[in-house]
mmCIF file of C-alpha atoms in Angstrom:
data_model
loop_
_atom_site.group_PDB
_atom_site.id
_atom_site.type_symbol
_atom_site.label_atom_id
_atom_site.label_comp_id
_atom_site.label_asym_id
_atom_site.label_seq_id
_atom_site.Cartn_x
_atom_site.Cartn_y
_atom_site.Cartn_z
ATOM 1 C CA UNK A 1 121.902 124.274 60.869
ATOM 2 C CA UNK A 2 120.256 123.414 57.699
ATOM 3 C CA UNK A 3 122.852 122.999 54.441
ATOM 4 C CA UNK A 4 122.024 122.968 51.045
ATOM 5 C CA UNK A 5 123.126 119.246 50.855
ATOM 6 C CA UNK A 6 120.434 118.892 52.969
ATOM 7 C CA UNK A 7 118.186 120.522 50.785
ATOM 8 C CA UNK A 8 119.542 119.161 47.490
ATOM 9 C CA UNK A 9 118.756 115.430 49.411
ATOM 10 C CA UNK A 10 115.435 116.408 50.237
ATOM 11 C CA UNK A 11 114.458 117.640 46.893
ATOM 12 C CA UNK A 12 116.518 114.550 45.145
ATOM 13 C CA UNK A 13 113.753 112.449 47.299
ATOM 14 C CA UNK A 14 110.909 114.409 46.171
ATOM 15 C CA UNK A 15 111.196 114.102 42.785
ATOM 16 C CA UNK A 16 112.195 109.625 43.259
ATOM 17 C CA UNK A 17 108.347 109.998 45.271
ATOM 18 C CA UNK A 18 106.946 111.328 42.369
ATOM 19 C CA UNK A 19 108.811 109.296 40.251
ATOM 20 C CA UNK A 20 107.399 105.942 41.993
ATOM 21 C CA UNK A 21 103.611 107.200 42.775
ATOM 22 C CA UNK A 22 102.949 108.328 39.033
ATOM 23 C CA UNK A 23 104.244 104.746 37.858
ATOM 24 C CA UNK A 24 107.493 105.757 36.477
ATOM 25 C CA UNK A 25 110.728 104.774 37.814
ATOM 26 C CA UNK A 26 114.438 105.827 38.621
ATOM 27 C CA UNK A 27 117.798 104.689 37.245
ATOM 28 C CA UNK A 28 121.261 105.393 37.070
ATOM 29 C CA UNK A 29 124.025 105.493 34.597
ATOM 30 C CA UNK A 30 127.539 106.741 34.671
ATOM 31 C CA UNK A 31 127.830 108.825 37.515
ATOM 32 C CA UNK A 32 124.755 110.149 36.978
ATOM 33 C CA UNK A 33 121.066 109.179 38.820
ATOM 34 C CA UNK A 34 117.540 110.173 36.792
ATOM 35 C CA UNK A 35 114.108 110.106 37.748
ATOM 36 C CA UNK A 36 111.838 109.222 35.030
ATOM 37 C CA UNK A 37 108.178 111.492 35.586
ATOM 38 C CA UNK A 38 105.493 109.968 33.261
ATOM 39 C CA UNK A 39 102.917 111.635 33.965
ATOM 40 C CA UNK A 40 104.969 115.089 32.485
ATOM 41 C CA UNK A 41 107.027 113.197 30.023
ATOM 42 C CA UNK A 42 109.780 114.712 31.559
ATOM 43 C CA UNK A 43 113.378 113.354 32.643
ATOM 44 C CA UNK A 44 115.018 114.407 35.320
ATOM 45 C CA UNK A 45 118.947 113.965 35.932
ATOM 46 C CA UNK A 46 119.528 114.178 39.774
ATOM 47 C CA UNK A 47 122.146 116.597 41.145
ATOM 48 C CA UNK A 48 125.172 115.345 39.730
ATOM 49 C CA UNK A 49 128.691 116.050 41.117
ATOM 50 C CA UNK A 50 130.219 115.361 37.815
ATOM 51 C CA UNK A 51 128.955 115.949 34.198
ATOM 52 C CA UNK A 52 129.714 112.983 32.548
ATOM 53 C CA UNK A 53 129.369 112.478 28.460
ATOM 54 C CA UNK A 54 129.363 108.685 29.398
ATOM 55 C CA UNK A 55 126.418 109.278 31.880
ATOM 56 C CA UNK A 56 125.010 111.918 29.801
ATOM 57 C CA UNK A 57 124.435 110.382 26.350
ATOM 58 C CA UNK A 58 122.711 106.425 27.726
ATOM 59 C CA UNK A 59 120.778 108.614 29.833
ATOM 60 C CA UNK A 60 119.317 111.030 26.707
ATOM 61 C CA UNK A 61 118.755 107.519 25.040
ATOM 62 C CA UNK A 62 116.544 106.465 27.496
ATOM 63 C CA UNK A 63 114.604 109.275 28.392
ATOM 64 C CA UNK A 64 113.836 109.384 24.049
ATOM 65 C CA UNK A 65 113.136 105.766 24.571
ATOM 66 C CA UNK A 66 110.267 106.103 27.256
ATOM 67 C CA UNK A 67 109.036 109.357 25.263
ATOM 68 C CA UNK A 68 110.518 112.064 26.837
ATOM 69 C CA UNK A 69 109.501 115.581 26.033
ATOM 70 C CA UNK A 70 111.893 117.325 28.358
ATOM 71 C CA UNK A 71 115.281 117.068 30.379
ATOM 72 C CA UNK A 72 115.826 118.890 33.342
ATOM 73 C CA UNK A 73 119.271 118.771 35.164
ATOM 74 C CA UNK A 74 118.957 120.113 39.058
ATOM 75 C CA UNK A 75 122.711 121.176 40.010
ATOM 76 C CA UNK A 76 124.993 122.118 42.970
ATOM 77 C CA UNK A 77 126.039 125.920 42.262
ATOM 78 C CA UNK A 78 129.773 124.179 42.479
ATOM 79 C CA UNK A 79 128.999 121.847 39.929
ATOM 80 C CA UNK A 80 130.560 122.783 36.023
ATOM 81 C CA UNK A 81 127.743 122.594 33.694
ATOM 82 C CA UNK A 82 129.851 123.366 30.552
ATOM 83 C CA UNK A 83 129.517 119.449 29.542
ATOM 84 C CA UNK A 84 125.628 120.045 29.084
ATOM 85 C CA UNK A 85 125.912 122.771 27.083
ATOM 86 C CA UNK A 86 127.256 120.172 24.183
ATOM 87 C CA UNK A 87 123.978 118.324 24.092
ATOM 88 C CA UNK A 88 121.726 121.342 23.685
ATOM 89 C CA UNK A 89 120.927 121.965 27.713
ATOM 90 C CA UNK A 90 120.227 125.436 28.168
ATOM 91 C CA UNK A 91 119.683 127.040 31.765
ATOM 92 C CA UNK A 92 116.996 128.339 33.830
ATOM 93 C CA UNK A 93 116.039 130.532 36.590
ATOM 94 C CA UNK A 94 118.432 130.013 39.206
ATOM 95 C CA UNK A 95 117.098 128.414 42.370
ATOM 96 C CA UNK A 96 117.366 129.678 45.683
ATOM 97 C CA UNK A 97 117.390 127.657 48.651
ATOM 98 C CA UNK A 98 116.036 128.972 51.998
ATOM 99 C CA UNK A 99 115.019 127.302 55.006
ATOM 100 C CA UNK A 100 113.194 128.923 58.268
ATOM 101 C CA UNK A 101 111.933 126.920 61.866
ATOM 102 C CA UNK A 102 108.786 125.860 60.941
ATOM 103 C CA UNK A 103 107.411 128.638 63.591
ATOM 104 C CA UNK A 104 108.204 131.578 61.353
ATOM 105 C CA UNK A 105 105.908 131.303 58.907
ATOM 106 C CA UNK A 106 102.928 130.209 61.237
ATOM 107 C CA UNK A 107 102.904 133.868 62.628
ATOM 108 C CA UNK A 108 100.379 135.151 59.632
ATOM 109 C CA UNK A 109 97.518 133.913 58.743
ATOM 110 C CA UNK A 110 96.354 130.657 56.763
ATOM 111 C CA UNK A 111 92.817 131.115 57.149
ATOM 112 C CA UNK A 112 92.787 131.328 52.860
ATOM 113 C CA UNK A 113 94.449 127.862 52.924
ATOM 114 C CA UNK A 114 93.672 124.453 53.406
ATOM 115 C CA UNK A 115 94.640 120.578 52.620
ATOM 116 C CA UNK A 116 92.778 119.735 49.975
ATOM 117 C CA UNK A 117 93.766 115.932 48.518
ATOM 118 C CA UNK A 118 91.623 116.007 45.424
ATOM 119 C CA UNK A 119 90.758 119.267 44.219
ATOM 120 C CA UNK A 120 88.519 119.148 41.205
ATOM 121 C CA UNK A 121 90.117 121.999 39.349
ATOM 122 C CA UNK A 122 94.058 119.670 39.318
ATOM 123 C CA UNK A 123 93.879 118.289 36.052
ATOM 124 C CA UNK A 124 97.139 116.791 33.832
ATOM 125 C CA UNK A 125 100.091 116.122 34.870
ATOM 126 C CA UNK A 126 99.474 118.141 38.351
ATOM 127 C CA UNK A 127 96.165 115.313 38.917
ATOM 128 C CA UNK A 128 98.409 112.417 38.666
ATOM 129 C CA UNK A 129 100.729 113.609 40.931
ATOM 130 C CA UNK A 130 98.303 113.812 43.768
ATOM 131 C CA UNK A 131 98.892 110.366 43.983
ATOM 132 C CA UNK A 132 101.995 111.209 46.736
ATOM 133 C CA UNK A 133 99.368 112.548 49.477
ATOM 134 C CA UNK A 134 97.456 109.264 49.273
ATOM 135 C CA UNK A 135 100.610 106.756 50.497
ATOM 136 C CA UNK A 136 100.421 105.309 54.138
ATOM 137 C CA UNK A 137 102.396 106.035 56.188
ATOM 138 C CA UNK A 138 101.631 109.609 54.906
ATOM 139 C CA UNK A 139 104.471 111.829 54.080
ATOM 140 C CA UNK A 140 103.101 114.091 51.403
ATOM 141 C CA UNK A 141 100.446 116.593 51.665
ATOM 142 C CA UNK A 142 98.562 118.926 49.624
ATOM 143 C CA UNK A 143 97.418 122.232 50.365
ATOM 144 C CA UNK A 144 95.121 124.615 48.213
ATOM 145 C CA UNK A 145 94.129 128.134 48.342
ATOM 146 C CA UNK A 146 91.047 130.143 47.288
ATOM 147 C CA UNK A 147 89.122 132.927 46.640
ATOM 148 C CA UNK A 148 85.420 133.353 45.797
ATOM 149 C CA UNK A 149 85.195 130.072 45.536
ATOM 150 C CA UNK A 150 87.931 129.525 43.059
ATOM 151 C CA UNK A 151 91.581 127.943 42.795
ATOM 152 C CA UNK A 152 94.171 130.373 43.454
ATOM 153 C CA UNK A 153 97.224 128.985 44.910
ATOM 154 C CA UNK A 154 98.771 125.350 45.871
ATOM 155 C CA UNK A 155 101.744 123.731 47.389
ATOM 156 C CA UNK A 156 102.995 120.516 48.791
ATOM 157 C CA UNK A 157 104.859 119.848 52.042
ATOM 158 C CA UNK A 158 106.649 116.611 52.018
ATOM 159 C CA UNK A 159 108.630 115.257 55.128
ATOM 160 C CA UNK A 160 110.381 111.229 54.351
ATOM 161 C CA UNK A 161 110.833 111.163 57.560
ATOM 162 C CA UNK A 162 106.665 110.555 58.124
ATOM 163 C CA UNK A 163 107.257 107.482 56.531
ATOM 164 C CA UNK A 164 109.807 106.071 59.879
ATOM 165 C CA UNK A 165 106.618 106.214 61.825
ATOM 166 C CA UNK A 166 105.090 102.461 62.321
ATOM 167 C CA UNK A 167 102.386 101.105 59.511
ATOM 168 C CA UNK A 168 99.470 101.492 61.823
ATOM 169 C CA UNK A 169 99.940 104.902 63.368
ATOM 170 C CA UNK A 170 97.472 107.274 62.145
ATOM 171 C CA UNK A 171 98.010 110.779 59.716
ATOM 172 C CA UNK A 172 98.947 113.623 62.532
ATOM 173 C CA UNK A 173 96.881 116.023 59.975
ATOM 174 C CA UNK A 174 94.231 113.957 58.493
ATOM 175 C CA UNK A 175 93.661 110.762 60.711
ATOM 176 C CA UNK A 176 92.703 107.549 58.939
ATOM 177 C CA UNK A 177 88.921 107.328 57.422
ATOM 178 C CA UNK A 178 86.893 107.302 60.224
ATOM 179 C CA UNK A 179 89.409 108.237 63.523
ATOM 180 C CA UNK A 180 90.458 111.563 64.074
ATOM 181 C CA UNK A 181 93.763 113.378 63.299
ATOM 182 C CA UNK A 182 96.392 112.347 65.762
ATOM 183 C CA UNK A 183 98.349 114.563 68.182
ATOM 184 C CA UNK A 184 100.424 116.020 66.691
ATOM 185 C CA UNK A 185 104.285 114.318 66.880
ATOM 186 C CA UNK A 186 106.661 115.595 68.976
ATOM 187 C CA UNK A 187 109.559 117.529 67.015
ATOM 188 C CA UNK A 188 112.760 115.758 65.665
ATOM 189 C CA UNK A 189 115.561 117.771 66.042
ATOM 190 C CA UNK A 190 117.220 118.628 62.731
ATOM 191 C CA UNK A 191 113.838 117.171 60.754
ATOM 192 C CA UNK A 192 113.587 119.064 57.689
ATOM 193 C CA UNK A 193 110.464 119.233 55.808
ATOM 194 C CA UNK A 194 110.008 120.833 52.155
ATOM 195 C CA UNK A 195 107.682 123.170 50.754
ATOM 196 C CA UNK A 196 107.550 122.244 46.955
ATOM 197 C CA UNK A 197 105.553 123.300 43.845
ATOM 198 C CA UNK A 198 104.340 126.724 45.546
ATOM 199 C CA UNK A 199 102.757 128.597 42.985
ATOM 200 C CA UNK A 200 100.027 131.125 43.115
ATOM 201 C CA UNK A 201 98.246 132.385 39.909
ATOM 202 C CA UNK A 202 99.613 135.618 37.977
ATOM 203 C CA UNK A 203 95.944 137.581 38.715
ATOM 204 C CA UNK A 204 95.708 136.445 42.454
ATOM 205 C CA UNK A 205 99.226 137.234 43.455
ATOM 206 C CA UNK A 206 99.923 140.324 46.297
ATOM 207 C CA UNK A 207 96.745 138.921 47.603
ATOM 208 C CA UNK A 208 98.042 136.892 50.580
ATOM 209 C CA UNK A 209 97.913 133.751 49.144
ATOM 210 C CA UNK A 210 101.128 132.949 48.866
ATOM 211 C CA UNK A 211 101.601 133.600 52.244
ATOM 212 C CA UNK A 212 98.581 131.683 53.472
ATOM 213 C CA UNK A 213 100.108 128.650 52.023
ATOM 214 C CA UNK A 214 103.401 129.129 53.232
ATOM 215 C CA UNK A 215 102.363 129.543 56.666
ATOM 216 C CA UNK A 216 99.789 126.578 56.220
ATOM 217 C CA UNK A 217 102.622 124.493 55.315
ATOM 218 C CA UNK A 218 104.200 125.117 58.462
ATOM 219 C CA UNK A 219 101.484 124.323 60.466
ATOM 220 C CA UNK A 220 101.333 120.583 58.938
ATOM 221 C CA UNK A 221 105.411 120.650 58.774
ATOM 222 C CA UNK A 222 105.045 121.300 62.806
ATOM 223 C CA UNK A 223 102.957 118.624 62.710
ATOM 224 C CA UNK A 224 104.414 115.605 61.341
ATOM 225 C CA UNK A 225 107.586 116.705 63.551
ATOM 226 C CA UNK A 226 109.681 118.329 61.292
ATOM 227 C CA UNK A 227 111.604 121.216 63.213
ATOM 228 C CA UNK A 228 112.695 123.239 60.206
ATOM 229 C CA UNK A 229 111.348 124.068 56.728
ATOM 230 C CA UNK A 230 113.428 124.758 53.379
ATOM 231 C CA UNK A 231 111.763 125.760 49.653
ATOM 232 C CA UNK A 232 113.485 125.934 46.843
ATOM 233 C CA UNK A 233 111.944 129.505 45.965
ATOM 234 C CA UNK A 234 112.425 131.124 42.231
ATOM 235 C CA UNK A 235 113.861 134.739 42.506
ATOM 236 C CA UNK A 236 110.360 136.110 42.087
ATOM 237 C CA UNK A 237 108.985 134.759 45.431
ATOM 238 C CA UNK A 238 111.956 135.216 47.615
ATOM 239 C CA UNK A 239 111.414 138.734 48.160
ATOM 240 C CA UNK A 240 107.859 137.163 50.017
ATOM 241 C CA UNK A 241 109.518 133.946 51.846
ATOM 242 C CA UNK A 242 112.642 136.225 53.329
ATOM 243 C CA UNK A 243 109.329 138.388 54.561
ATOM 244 C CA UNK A 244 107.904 135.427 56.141
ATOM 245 C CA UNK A 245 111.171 133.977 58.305
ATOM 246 C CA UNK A 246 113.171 132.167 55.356
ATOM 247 C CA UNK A 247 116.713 132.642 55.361
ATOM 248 C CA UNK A 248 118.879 131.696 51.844
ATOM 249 C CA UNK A 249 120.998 129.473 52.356
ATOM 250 C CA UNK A 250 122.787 129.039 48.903
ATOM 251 C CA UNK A 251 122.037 128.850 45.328
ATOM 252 C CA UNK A 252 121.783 126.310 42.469
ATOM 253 C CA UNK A 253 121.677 125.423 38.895
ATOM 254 C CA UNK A 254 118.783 124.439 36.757
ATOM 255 C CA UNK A 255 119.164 123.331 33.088
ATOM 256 C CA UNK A 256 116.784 122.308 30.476
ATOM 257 C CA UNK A 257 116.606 120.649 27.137
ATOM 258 C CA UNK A 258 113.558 120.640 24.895
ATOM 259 C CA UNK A 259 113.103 117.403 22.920
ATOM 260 C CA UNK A 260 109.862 117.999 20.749
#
């Protein structure tokens, strides 16, 4: 049974990855954790249980002392957000968390996407960040869809628990340079993978893309030995992951404050 705390900690992980492959960092103050994203300018505080004016304002200090742009808060639904609302936070789209096995989504077709590590087209912020599929032991990959030739979709899958496996064992996707992909690793009961950053652009969307990527993701998911998937899906796409085998499993909070 997959929770949301699960999810919450898996998503909390993803974004302290980030943090450390695009050369920025994490910290805490009072009761309150942030990841610090460089390469976006962007703070981040880490699902707090409390709000906390003492962990709040040291935090906003910081974040304008590295030259943040943005704040983004990522919340339990149970968690009071009033407190934010004093320092200018406003919120977001609400986030849905859903979770499927990771043999759901493989029953339609991927054949429009692929892992693709370096695609030319990733430029900005979303370039530096491909940084997390190129750590060994691998537990970050990127995926990429297209039509006529062109970019139309991406995603990441990212399971920690790739990283338990010893120094020297090779990528069950990708292989090492030079030796093929591995087997693929036998599945951990109660692994849980993510699916993050799915997005597919506005003109190439009802086109199967999004689906290709999501069942794509699986595929590596199954893999690495994760047994179970969850996404953090905006209310626009989970209409299409409840199609494809994802189940919600509770909602969440997103806040943001604008500091330009």
């Amino acid at each position: 049974m997959v929770t949301i705390a699960a999810c919450q900690e898996l998503h909390q992980d993803w974004l302290r990855n980030l943090a450390g492959v695009t050369r920025g960092r994490t910290f805490s103050t009072h009761e309150s954790e942030w990841a610090w994203l460089p390469a976006r300018r962007q703070l981040v505080l880490l699902y707090p249980q409390r709000i906390s004016p003492a962990g709040v304002r040291p935090g906003l200090a910081e974040g304008m002392r590295l030259g943040a742009q943005s704040v983004s808060v990522w919340m339990n639904n149970a968690a009071s957000y009033a407190p934010l609302e004093a320092f200018g936070f406003r919120r977001g789209p609400q986030p849905l968390w859903m979770s499927a096995p990771v043999s759901a989504p493989q029953q339609y077709s991927a054949a429009a996407a692929a892992l693709d590590p370096d695609p030319p087209e990733v430029t900005g912020p979303d370039a530096d960040e491909l940084a997390a599929g190129r750590t060994h032991p691998r537990t970050a990959w990127h995926l990429t869809t297209r039509g006529d030739g062109k970019l139309t979709g991406r995603a990441w899958v990212y399971d920690p628990t790739a990283a338990d496996q010893p120094s020297n064992t090779p990528d069950p996707i990708t292989g090492r340079p030079g030796i093929p992909a591995a087997p693929a690793r036998k599945p951990r009961k109660g692994s849980l993978a993510g699916i993050f950053g799915l997005s597919v652009g506005p003109s190439s969307r009802r086109s199967g893309y999004g689906t290709a990527l999501l069942s794509r993701a699986a595929a590596v998911a199954a893999a690495a030995g994760a047994d179970r998937l969850a996404i953090n899906a905006a209310p626009g796409g989970a209409e299409l992951c409840a199609a494809r085998g994802f189940e919600l499993i509770g909602r969440g909070q997103y806040l943001f404050l604008d500091l330009r």
